[in-house]
mmCIF file of C-alpha atoms in Angstrom:
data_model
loop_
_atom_site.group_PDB
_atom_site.id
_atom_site.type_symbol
_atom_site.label_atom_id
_atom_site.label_comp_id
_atom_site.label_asym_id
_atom_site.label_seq_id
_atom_site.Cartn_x
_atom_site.Cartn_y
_atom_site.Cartn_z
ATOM 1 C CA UNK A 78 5.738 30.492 0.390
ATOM 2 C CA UNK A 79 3.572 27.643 1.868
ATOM 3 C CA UNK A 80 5.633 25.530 4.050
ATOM 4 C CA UNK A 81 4.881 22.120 5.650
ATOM 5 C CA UNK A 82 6.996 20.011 7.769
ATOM 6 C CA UNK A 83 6.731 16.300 6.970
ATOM 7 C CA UNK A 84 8.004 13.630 9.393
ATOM 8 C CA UNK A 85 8.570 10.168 8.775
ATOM 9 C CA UNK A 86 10.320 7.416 9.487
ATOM 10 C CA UNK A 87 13.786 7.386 9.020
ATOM 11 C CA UNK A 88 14.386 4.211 6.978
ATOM 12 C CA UNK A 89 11.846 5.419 4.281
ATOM 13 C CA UNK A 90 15.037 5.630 2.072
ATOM 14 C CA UNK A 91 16.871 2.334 3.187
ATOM 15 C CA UNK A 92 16.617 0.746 -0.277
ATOM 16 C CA UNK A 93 16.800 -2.723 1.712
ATOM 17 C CA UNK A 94 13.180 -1.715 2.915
ATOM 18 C CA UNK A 95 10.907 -0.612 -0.116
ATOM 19 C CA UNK A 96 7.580 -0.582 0.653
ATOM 20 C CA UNK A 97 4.386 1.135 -1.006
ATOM 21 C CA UNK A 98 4.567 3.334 2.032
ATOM 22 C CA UNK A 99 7.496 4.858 1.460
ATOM 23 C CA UNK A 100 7.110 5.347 -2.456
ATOM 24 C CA UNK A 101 4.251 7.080 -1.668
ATOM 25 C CA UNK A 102 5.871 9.543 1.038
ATOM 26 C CA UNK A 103 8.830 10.463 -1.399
ATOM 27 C CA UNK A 104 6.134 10.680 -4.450
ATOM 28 C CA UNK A 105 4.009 12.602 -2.285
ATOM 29 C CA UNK A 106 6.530 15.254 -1.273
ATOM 30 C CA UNK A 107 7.405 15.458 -4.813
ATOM 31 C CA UNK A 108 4.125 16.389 -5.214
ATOM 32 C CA UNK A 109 3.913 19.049 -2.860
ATOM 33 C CA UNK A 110 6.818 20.675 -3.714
ATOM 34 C CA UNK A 111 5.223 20.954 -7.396
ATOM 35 C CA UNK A 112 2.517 23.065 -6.238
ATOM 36 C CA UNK A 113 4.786 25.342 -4.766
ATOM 37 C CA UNK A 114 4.817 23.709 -1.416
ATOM 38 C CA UNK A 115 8.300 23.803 0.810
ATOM 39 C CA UNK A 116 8.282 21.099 2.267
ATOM 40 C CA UNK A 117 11.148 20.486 5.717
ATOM 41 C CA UNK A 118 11.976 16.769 5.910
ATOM 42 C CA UNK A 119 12.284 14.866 9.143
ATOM 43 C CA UNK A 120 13.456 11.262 9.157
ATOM 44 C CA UNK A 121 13.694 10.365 12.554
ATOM 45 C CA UNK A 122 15.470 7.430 13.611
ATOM 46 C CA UNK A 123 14.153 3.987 14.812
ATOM 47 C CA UNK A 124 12.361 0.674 14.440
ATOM 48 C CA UNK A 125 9.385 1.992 13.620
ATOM 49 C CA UNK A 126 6.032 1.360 14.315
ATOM 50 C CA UNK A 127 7.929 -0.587 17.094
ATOM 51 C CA UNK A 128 7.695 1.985 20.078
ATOM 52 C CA UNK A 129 10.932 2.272 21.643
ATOM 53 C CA UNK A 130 12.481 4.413 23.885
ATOM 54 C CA UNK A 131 15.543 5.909 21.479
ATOM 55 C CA UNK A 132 12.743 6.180 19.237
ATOM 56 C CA UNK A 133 10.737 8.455 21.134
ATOM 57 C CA UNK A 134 13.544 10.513 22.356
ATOM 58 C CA UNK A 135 14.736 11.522 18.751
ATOM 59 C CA UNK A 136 10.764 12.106 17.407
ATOM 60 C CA UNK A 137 10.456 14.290 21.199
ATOM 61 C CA UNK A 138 13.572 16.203 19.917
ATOM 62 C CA UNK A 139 12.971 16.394 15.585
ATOM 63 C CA UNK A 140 9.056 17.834 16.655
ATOM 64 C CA UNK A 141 10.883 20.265 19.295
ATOM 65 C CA UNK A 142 12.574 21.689 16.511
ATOM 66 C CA UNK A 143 10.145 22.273 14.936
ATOM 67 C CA UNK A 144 8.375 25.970 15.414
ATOM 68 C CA UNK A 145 5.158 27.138 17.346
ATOM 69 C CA UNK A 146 1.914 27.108 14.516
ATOM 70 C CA UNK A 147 3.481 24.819 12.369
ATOM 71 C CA UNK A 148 1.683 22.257 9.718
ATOM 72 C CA UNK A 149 3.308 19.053 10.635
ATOM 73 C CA UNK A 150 2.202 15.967 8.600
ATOM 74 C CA UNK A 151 3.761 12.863 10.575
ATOM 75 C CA UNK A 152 3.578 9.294 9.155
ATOM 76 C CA UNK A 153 1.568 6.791 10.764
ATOM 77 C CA UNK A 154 4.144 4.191 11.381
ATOM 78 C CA UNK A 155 5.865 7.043 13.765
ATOM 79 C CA UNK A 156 2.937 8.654 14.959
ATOM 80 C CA UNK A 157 1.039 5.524 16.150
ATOM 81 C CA UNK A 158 2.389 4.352 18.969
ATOM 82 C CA UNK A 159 3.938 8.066 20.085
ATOM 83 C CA UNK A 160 0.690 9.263 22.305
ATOM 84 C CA UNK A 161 2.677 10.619 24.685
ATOM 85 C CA UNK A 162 4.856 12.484 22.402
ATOM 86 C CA UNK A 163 2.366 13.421 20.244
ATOM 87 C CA UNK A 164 -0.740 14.605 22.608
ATOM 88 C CA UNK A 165 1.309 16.824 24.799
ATOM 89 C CA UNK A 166 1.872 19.079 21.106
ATOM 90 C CA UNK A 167 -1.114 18.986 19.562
ATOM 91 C CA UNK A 168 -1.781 22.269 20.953
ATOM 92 C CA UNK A 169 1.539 24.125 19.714
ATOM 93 C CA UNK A 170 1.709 22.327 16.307
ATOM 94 C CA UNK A 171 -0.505 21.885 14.060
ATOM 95 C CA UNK A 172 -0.665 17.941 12.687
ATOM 96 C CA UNK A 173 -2.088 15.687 10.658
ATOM 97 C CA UNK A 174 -1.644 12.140 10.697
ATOM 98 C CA UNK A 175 -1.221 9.715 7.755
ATOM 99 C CA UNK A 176 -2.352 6.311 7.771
ATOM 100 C CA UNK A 177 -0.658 4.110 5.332
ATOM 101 C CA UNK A 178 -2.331 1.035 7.268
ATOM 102 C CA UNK A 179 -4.368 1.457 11.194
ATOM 103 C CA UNK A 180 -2.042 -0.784 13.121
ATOM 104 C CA UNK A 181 -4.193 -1.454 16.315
ATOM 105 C CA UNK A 182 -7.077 -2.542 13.865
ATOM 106 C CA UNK A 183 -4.941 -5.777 11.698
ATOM 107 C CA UNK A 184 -5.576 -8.953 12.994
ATOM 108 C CA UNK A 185 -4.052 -10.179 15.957
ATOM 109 C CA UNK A 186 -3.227 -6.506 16.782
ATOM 110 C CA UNK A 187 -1.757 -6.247 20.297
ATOM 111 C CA UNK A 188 -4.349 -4.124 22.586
ATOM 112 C CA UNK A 189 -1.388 -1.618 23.737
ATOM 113 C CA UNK A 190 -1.176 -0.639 20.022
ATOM 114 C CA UNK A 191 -4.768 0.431 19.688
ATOM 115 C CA UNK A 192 -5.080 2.036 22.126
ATOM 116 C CA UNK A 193 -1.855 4.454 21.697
ATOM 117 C CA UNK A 194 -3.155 4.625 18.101
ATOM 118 C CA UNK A 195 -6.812 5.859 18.888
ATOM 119 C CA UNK A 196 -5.413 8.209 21.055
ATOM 120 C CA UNK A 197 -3.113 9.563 18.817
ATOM 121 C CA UNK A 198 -6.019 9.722 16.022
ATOM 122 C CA UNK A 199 -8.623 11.611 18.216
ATOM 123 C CA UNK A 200 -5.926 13.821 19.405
ATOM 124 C CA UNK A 201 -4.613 15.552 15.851
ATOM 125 C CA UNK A 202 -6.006 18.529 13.949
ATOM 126 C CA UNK A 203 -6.208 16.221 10.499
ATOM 127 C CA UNK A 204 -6.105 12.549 9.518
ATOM 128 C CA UNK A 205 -5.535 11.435 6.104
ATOM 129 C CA UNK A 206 -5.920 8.129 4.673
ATOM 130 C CA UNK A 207 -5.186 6.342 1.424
ATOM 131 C CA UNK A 208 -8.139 4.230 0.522
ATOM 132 C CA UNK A 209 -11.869 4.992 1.707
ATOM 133 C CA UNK A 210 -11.858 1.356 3.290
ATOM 134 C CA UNK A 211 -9.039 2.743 5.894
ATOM 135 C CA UNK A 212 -10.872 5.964 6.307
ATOM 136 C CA UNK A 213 -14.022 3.639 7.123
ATOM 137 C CA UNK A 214 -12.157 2.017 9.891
ATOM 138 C CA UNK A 215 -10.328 5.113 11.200
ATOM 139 C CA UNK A 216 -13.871 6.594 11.577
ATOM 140 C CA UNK A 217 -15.598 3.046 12.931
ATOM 141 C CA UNK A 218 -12.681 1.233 14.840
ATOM 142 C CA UNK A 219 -11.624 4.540 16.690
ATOM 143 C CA UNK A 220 -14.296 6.856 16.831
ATOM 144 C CA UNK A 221 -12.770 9.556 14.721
ATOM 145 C CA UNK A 222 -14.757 12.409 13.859
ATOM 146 C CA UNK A 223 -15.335 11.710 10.074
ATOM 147 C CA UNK A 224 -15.218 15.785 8.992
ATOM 148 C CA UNK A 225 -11.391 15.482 9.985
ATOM 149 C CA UNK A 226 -11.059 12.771 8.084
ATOM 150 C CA UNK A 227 -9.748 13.309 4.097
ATOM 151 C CA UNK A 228 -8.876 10.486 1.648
ATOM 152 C CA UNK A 229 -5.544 10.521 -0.363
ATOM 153 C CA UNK A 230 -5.351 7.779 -2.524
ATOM 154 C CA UNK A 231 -2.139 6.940 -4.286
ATOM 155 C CA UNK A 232 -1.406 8.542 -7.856
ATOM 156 C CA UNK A 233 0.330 6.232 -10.167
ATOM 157 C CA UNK A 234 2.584 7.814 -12.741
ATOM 158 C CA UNK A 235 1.554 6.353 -16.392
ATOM 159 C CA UNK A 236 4.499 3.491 -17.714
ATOM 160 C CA UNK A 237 5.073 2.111 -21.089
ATOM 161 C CA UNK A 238 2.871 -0.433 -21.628
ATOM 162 C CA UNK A 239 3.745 -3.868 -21.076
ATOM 163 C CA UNK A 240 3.481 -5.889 -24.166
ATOM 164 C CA UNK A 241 2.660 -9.163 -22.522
ATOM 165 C CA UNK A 242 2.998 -12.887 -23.806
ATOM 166 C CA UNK A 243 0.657 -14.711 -25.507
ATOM 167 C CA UNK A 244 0.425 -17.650 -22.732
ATOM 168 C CA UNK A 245 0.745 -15.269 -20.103
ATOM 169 C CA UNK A 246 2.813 -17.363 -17.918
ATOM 170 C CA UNK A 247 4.995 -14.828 -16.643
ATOM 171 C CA UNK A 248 3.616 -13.801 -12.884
ATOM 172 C CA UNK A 249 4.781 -11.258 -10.679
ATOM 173 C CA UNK A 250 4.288 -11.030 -7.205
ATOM 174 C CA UNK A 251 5.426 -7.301 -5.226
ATOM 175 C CA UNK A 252 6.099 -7.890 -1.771
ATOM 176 C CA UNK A 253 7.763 -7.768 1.581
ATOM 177 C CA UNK A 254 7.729 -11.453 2.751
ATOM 178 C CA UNK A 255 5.483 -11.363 5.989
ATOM 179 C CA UNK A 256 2.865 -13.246 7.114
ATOM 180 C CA UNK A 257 0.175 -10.362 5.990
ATOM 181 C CA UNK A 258 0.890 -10.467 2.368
ATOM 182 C CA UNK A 259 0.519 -13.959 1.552
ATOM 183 C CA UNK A 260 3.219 -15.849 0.179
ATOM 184 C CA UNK A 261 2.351 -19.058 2.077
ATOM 185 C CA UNK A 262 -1.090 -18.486 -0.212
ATOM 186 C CA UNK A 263 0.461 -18.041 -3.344
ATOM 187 C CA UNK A 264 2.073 -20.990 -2.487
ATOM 188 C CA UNK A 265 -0.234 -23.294 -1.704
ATOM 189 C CA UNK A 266 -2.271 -22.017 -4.852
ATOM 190 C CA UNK A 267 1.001 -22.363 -7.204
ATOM 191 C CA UNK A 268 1.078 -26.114 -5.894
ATOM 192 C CA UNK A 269 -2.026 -27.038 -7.857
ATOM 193 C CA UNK A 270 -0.965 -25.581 -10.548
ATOM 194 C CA UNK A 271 2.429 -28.164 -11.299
ATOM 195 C CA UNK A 272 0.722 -29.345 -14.792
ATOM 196 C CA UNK A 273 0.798 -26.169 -16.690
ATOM 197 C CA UNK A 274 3.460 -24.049 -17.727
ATOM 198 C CA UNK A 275 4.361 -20.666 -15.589
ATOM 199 C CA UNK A 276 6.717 -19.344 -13.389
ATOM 200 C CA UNK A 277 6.359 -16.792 -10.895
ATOM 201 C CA UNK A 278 9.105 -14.107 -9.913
ATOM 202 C CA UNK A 279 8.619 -12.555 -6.184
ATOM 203 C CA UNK A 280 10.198 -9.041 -5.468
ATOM 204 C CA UNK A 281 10.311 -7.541 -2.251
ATOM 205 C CA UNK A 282 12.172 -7.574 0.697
ATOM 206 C CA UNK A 283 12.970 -11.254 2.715
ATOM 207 C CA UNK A 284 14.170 -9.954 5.928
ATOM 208 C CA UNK A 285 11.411 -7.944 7.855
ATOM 209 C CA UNK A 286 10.493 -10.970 9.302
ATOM 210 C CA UNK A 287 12.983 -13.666 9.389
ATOM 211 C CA UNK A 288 11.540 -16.711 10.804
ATOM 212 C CA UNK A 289 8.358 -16.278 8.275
ATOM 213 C CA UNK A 290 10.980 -16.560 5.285
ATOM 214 C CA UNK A 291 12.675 -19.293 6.825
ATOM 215 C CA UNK A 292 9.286 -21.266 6.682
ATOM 216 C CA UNK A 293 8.231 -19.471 3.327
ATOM 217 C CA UNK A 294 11.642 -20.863 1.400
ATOM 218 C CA UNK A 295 11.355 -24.149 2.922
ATOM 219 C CA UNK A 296 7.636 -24.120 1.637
ATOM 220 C CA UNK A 297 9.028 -23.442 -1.913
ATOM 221 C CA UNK A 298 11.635 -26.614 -1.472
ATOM 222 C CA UNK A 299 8.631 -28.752 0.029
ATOM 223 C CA UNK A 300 6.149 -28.230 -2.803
ATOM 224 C CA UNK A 301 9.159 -28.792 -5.390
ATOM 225 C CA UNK A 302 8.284 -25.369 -7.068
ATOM 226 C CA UNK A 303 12.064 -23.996 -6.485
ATOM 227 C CA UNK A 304 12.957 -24.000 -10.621
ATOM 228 C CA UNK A 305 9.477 -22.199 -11.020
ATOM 229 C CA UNK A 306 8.929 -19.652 -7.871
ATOM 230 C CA UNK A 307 12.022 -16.985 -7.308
ATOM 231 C CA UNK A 308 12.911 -14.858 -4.952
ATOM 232 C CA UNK A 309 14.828 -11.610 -5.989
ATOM 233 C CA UNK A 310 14.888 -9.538 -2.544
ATOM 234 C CA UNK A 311 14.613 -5.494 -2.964
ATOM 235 C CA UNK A 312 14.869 -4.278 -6.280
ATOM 236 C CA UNK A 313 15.724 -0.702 -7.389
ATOM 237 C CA UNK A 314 13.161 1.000 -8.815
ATOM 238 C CA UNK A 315 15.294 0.384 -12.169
ATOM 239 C CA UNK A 316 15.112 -3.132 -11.839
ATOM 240 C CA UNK A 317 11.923 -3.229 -10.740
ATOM 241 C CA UNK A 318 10.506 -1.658 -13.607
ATOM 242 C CA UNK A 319 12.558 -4.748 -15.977
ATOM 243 C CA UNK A 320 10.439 -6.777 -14.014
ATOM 244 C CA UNK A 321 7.354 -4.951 -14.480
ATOM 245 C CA UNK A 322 8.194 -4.834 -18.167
ATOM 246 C CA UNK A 323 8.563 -8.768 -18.462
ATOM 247 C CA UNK A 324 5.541 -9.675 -16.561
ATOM 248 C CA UNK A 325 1.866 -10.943 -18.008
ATOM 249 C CA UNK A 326 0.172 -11.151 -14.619
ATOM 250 C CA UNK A 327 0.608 -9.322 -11.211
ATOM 251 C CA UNK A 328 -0.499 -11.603 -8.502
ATOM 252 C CA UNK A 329 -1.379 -10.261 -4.933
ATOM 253 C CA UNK A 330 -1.945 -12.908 -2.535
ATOM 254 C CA UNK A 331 -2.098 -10.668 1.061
ATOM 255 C CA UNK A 332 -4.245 -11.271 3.692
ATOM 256 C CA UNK A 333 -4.524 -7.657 4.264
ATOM 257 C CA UNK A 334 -4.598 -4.801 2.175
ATOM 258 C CA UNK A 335 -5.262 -0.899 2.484
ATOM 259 C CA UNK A 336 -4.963 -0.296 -0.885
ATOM 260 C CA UNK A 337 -2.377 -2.044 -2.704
ATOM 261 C CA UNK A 338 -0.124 0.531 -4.245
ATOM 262 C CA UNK A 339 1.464 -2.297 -6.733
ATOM 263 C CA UNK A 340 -2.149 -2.667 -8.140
ATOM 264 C CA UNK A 341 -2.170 0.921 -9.474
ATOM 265 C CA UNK A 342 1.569 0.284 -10.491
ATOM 266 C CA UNK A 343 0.724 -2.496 -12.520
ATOM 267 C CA UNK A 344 -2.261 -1.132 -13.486
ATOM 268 C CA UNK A 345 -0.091 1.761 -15.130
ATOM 269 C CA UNK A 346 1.428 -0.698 -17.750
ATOM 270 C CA UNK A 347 -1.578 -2.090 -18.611
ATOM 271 C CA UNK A 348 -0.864 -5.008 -16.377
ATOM 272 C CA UNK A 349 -4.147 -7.155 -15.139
ATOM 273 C CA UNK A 350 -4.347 -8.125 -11.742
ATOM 274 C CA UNK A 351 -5.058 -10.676 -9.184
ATOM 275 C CA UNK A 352 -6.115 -9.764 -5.960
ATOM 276 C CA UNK A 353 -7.578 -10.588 -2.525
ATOM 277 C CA UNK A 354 -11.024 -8.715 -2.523
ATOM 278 C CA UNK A 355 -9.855 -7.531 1.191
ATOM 279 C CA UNK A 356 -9.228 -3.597 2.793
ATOM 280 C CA UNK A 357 -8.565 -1.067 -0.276
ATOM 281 C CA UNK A 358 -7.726 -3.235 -2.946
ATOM 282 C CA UNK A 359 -11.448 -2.823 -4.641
ATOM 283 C CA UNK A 360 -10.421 0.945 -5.246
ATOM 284 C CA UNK A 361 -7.039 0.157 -6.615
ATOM 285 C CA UNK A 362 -8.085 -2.152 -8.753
ATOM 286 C CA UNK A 363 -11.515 -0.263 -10.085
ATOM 287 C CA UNK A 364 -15.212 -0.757 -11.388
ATOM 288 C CA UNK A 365 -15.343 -2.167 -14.831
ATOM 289 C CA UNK A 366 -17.596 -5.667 -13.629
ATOM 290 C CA UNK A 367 -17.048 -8.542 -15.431
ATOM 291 C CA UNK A 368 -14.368 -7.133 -17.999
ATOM 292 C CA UNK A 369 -12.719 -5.127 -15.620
ATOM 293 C CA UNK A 370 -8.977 -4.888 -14.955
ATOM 294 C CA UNK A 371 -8.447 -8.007 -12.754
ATOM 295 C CA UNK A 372 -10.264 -10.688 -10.493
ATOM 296 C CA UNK A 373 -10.702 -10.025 -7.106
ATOM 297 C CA UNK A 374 -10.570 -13.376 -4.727
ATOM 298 C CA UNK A 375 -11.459 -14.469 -1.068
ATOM 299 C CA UNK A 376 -8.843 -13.053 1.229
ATOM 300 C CA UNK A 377 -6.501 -16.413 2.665
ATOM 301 C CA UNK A 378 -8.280 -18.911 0.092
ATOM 302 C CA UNK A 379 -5.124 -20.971 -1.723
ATOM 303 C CA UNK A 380 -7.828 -22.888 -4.047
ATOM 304 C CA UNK A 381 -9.750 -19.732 -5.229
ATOM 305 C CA UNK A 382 -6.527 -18.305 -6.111
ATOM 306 C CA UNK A 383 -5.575 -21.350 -7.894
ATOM 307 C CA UNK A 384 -8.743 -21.467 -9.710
ATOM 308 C CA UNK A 385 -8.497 -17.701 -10.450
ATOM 309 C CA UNK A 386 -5.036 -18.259 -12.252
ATOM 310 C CA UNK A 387 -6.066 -21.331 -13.733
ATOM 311 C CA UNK A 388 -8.553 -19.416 -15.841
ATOM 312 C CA UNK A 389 -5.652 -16.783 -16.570
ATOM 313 C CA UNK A 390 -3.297 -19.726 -17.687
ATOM 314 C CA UNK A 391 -6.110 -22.016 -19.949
ATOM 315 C CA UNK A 392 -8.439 -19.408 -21.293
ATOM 316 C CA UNK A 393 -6.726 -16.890 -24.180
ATOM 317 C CA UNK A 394 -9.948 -14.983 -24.496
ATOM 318 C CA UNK A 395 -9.959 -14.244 -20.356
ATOM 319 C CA UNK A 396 -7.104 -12.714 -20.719
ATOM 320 C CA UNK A 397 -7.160 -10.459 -23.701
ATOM 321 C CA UNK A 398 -10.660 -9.150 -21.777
ATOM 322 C CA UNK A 399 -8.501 -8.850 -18.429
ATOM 323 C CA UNK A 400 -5.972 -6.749 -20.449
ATOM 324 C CA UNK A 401 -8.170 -4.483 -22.702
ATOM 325 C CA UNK A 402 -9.586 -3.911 -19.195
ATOM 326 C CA UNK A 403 -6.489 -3.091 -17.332
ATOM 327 C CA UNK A 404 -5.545 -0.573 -20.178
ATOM 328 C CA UNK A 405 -8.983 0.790 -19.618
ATOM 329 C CA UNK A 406 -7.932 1.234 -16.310
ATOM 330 C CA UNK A 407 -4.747 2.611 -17.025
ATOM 331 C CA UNK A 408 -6.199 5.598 -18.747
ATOM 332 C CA UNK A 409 -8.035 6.515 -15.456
ATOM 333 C CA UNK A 410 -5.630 6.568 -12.837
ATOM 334 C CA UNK A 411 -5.007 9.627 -11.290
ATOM 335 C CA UNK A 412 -1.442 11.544 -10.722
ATOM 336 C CA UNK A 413 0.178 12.135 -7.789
ATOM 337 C CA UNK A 414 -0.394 15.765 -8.207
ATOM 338 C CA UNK A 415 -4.243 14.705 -7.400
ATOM 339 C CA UNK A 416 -3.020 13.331 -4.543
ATOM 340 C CA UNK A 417 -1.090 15.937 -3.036
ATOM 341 C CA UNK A 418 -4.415 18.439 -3.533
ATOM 342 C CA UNK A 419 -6.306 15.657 -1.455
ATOM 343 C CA UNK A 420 -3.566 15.987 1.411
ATOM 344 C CA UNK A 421 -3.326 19.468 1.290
ATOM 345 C CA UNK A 422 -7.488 19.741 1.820
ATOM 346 C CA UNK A 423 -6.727 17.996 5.044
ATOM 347 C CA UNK A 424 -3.786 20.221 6.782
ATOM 348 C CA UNK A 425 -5.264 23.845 5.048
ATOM 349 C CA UNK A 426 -9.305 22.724 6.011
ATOM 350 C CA UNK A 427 -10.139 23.702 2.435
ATOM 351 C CA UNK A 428 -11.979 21.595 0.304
ATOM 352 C CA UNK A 429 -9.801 20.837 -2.860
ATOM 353 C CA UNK A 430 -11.467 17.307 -2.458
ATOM 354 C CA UNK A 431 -14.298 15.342 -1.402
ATOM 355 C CA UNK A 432 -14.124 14.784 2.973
ATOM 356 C CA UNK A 433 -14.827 11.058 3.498
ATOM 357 C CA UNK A 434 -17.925 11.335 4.432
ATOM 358 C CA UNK A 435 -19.043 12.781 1.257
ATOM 359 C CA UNK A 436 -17.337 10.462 -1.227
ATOM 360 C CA UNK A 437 -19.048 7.600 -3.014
ATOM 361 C CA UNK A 438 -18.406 3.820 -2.434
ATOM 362 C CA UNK A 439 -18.468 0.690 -4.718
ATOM 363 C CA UNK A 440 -15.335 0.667 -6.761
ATOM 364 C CA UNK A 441 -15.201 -3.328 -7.152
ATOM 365 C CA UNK A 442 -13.407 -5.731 -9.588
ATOM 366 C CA UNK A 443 -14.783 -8.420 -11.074
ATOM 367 C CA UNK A 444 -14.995 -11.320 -8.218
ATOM 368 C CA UNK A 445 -14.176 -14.528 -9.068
#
């Protein structure tokens, strides 16, 4: 039997910390393991990406155990700040490194970071990414030879449609509370909104970063919006789905993006979209022009957002076109099955899928 060792970090199952990172490490194993894959799993303890030094010690022991020739797929948030684990067993194992998101290359990225990263990603046998847009800046921002470089974009498994309202005024936002995905932005947006009827529900987890919540729910008290913004916290994948299933609209107001895995989810229920047209969310959301499945907006812009909904909210025939589009959509997206065959091109060398250099660009929304 094919066998694969995959090692990630070991919260990926703390149900306090979803994140579209961790779906798609459990989906992708899944995956795997339905192609006849075994696949050894490795959560390894720590803050990760934070590099510290209990961290390092139990990924230095979890890849020791780990025998000589061995196809090791590690997750980015452990592997990229780990050089000096990493580089001294590139030669006995054989790896390949998935980026969820290039950490050295986000804004404001501390210097340290890119440089372990880089290291790490000229180092290893493989890399895999999951949009072209993060392949682009693997290849670009670190010099990465581009023929070890394979694109795994997430699948998204088909859900019931969602029925919708005809108003629309039920919005959803997906997401950790941090300063990269927004919520100061859907704010500010939401403010300008005060004369017409909506409410907005936000899902995701509130302590990652503390202080940023403290300022984001004082935000929500300053602009008087607390009877029409919530905040739920982590949801199970149960209760996320109710929440799927009740929304008209899923809102993504991040300031950086490497694909958006909650596009694709909403996506699969027919659910349109609005989106920052920033990193991978282009791909998630598809090409379909002007009656495609969502809007894409300028990355950090509160008005265009607000404008963007405002057309959602006042204009019944926008959003019946936004809808027929994201059911369009809907019928295209891939499985995870397609996903798995695109990682397993990277750590076998076969081509089951297109390398990044060879695949096609230009999957765009409709901009506002």
């Amino acid at each position: 039997m094919n066998e694969l060792h995959l090692v990630l970090p070991g919260w990926v199952d703390d149900p306090d910390r979803p994140s579209g990172g961790s779906r798609y490490d459990r989906l992708l194993a899944t995956a795997l393991v339905g192609l006849g894959w075994h696949v050894h799993d490795h959560g390894v303890p720590g803050p990760w990406p934070t590099r510290t030094g209990p961290g390092l010690a139990a990924l230095t022991a979890t890849l020791h155990e780990i025998p000589d020739g061995a196809t090791v797929i590690v997750d980015g948030a452990v592997a990229s700040g780990a050089d000096d684990v990493l580089l001294p067993l590139a030669s006995r194992l054989t790896i390949t490194l998935l980026v969820h998101l290039p950490f050295g290359l986000v804004p404001d990225a501390d210097q340290g970071v890119a440089m372990r990263e880089g290291r790490v990603l000229r180092a290893v046998d493989g890399v895999v990414t999951t949009s072209r847009w993060a392949a682009d800046q693997v290849v670009s921002g670190y010099g990465v030879d581009p023929a070890r470089v394979w694109v795994a974009t997430p699948g998204a498994d088909r859900a019931a449609l969602t029925a919708g309202t005809s108003a629309g005024t039920n919005l959803l936002c997906v997401a950790a509370v941090t300063p990269l995905k927004g919520h100061d932005i859907l704010l500010a947006a939401l403010r300008g909104l005060s004369d017409l009827d909506w409410t907005c529900t936000c899902v995701g987890p509130l302590d990652v970063a503390p202080a940023w919540w403290a300022a984001v729910r004082q935000g929500v008290v300053e602009t008087h919006l607390t009877r029409r913004v919530a905040f739920t916290g982590p949801l199970s994948p149960e209760a996320l789905d109710v929440r799927y299933a009740a929304a008209d609209l899923l809102v993504v107001p991040s300031r950086h993006e490497t694909y958006g895995m909650v596009v694709s989810e909403a996506l699969a229920r027919g659910i349109p979209v609005i989106a920052p047209d920033v990193g991978g969310v282009p791909e998630a959301l598809g090409d379909h022009g002007p009656a495609g499945a969502g809007v894409l907006v300028p990355p950090g812009d509160p008005a265009a957002l607000a404008t963007a909904l405002r057309r959602w909210l006042t204009e019944p025939g926008h959003r019946s076109r936004l809808r027929a589009g994201a059911r369009r959509r809907r019928s295209e997206l891939a499985g995870w099955d397609a996903t798995a065959e695109a990682v397993l091109s990277a750590v076998t060398g076969e081509p089951r899928l297109a390398r990044v250099g060879e695949l096609s660009t230009g999957n765009e929304g409709a901009r506002a």
